[in-house]
CSV table of C-alpha atoms in Angstrom, one decimal:
chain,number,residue,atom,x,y,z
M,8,UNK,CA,40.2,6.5,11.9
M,9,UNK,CA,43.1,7.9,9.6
M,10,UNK,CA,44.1,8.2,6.6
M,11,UNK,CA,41.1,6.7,3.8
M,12,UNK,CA,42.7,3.9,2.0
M,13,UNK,CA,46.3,3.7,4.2
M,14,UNK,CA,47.1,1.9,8.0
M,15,UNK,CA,47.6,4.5,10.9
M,16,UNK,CA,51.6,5.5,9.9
M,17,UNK,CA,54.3,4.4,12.7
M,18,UNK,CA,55.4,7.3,15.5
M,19,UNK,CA,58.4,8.8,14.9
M,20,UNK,CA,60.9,10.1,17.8
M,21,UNK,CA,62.7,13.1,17.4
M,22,UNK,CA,64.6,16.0,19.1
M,23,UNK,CA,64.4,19.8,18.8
M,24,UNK,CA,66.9,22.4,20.0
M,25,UNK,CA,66.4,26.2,20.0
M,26,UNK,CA,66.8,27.7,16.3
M,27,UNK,CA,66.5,24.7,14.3
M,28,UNK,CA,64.3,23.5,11.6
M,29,UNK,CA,63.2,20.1,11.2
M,30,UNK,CA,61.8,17.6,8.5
M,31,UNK,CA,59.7,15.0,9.8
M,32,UNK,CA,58.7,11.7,7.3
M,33,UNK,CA,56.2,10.1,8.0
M,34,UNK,CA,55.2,6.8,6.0
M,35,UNK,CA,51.4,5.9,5.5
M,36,UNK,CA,51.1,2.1,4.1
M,37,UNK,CA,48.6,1.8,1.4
M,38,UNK,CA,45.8,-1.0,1.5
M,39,UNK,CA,46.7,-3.9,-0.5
M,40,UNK,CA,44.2,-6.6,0.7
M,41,UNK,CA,40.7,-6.5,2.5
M,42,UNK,CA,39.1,-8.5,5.5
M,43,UNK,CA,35.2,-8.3,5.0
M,44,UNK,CA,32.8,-9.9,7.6
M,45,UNK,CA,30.1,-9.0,10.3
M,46,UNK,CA,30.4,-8.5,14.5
M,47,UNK,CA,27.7,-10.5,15.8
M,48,UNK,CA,26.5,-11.4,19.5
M,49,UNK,CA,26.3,-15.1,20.6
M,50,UNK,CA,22.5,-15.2,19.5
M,51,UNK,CA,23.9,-13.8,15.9
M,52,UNK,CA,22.3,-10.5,16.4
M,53,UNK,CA,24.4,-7.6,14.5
M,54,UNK,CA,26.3,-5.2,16.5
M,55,UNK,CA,25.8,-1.9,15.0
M,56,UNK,CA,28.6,1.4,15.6
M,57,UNK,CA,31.2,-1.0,16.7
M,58,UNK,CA,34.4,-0.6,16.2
M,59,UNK,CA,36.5,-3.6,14.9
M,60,UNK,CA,40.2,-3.2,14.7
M,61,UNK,CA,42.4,-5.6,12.5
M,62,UNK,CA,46.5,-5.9,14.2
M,63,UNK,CA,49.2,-7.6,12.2
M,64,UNK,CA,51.6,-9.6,14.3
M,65,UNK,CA,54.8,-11.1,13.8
M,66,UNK,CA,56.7,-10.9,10.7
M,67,UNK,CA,57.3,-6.8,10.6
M,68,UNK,CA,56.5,-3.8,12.0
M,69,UNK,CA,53.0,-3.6,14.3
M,70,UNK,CA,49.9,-2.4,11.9
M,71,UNK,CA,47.0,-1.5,12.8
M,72,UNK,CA,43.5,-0.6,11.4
M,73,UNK,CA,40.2,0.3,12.6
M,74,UNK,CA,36.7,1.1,11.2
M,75,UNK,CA,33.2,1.1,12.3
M,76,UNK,CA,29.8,-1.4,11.6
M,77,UNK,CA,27.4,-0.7,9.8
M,78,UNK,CA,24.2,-1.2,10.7
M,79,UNK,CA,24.1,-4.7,10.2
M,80,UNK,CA,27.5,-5.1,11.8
M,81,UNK,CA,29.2,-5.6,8.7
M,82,UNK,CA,32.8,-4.3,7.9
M,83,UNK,CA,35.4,-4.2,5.4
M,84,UNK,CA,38.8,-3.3,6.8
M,85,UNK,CA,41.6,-2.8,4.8
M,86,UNK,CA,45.2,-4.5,5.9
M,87,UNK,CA,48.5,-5.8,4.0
M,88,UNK,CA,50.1,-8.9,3.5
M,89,UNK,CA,51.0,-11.0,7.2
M,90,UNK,CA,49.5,-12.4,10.2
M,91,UNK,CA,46.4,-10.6,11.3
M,92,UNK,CA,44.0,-11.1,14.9
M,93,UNK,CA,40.7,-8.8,15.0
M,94,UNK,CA,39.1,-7.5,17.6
M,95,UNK,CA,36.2,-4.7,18.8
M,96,UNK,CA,38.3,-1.6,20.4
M,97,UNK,CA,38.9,-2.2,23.8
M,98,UNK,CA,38.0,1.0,25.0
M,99,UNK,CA,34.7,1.5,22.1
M,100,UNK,CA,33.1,-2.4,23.2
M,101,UNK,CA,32.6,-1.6,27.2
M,102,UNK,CA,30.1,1.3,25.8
M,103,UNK,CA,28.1,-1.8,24.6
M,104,UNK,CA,28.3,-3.9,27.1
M,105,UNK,CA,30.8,-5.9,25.1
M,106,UNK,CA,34.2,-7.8,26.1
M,107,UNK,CA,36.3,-7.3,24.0
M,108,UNK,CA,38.7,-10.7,22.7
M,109,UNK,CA,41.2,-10.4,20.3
M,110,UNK,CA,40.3,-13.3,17.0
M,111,UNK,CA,43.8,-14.5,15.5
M,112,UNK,CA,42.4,-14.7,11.5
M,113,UNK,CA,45.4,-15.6,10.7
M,114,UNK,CA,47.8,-15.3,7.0
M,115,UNK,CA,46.6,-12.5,4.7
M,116,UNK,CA,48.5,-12.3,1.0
M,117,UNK,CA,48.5,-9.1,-1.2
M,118,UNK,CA,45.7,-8.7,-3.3
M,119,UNK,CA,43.3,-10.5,-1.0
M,120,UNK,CA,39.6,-9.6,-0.4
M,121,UNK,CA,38.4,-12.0,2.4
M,122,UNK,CA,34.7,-12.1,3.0
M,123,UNK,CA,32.6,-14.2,5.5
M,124,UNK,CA,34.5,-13.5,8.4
M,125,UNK,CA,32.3,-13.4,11.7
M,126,UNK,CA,33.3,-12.2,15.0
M,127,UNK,CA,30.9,-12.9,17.5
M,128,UNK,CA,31.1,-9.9,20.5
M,129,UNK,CA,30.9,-11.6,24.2
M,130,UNK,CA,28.4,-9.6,26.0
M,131,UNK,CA,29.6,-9.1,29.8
M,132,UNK,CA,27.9,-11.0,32.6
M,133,UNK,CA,29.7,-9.1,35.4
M,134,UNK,CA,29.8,-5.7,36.9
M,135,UNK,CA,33.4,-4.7,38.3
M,136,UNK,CA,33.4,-1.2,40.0
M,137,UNK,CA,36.5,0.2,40.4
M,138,UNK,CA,37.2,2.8,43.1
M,139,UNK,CA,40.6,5.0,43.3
M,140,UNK,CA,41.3,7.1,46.5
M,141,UNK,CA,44.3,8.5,47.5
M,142,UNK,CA,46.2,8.1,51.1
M,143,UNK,CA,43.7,10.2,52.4
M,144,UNK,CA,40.5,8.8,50.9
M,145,UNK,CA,40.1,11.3,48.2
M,146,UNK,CA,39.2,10.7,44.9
M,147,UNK,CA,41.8,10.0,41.8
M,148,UNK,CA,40.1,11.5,39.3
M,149,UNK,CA,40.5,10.8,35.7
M,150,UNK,CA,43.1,7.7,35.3
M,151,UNK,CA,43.1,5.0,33.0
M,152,UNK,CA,42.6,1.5,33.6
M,153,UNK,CA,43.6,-1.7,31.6
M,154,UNK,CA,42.2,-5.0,32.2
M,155,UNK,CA,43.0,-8.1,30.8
M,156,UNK,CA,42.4,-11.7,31.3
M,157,UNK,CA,43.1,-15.0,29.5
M,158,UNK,CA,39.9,-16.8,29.6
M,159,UNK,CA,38.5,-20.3,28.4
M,160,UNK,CA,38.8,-24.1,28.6
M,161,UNK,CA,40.4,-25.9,26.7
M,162,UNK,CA,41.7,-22.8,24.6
M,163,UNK,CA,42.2,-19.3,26.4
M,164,UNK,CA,41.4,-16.4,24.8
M,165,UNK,CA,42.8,-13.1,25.2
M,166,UNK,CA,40.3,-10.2,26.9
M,167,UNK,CA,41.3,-6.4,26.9
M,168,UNK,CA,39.1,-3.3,28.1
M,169,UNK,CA,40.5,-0.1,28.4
M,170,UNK,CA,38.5,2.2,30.5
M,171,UNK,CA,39.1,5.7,32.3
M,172,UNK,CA,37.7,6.4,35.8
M,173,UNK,CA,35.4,9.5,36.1
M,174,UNK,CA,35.7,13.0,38.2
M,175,UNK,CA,35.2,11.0,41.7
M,176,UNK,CA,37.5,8.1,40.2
M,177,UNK,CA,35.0,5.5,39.7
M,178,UNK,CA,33.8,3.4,36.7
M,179,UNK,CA,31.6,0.6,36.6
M,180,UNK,CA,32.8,-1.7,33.3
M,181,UNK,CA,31.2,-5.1,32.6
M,182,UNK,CA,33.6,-8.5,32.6
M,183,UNK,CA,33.1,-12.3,32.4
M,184,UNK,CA,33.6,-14.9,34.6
M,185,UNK,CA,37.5,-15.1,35.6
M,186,UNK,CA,40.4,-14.2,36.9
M,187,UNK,CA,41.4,-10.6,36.0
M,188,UNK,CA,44.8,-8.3,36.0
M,189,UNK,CA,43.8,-4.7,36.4
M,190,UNK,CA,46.6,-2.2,35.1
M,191,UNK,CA,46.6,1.3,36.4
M,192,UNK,CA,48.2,3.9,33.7
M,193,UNK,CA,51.3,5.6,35.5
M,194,UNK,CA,50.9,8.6,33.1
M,195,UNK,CA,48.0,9.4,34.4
M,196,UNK,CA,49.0,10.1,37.6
């Protein structure tokens, strides 16, 4: 999941004609606080080989970090100082049946080692399959699919699975009650 001890450094965009040499710098931001907690299910069970992603938001560039569970579902993930949301991978939680919600945490300062944060995994209730043929009814192998859905009363919260559809461009994903946007990724095609 990177660099140990540093957030996944920004892309950089850059052009290359014939017989020229380039230098490309690349900045890694080191850890300088910590969010430490467990991914649970709704009955509090742990949820093992999970991976948790912190994103900072607002106030700066876009961060991102990501590590695994433990067996008990705990997790320390390293992040810096702003405003932070958590969530299990949206392509990593459909592999356990999991619905993946993003978790605003909320202000983090320098220095900070957070503990007793819980994140409690929505286990899907629904089965969508997803078909993709062409004009001609043959298969679309091979393209991913983002789905996303604001879901909840009084508060909505914000659901994301990423997916990709098989050799006969087909997957089967698990979703909750609601309604649904399903993305397909151009690039892919």
């Amino acid at each position: 999941f990177g660099i140990q001890g540093y957030l996944e450094p920004t892309s950089i965009d850059f052009s290359a004609t014939a017989n020229q040499a380039l230098r490309a710098d690349l900045n890694a931001t080191a850890f300088t606080a910590h969010l430490n907690g467990r991914v649970v299910d709704a009955q509090g069970n742990p949820i093992a080989g999970m991976d948790i992603e912190a994103m900072r938001y607002g106030g700066g560039p876009w961060l991102r970090s990501v590590v695994s569970t433990d067996s008990n579902g705990s997790f320390r993930i390293g992040v810096v100082a702003g405003d932070w949301q958590l969530s299990v991978d949206s392509g990593n939680g459909p592999q356990q049946n999991l619905v993946p919600h993003i978790q605003a945490y909320g202000t983090v300062a320098d220095g900070a080692d957070i503990q007793n944060i819980t994140y409690v995994a929505k286990r899907a209730t629904r089965n969508l399959t997803i078909v993709m043929r062409d004009n001609l009814g043959r298969p679309v192998p091979n393209v991913g699919i983002y789905l996303s859905a604001n879901l909840g009363s009084p508060t909505s919260v914000n659901h994301n699975v990423s997916i990709s559809l098989d050799d006969n461009g087909t997957a089967n994903v698990g979703v909750l009650p609601g309604t649904w946007n399903l993305y397909v990724d151009s690039e892919d095609l």
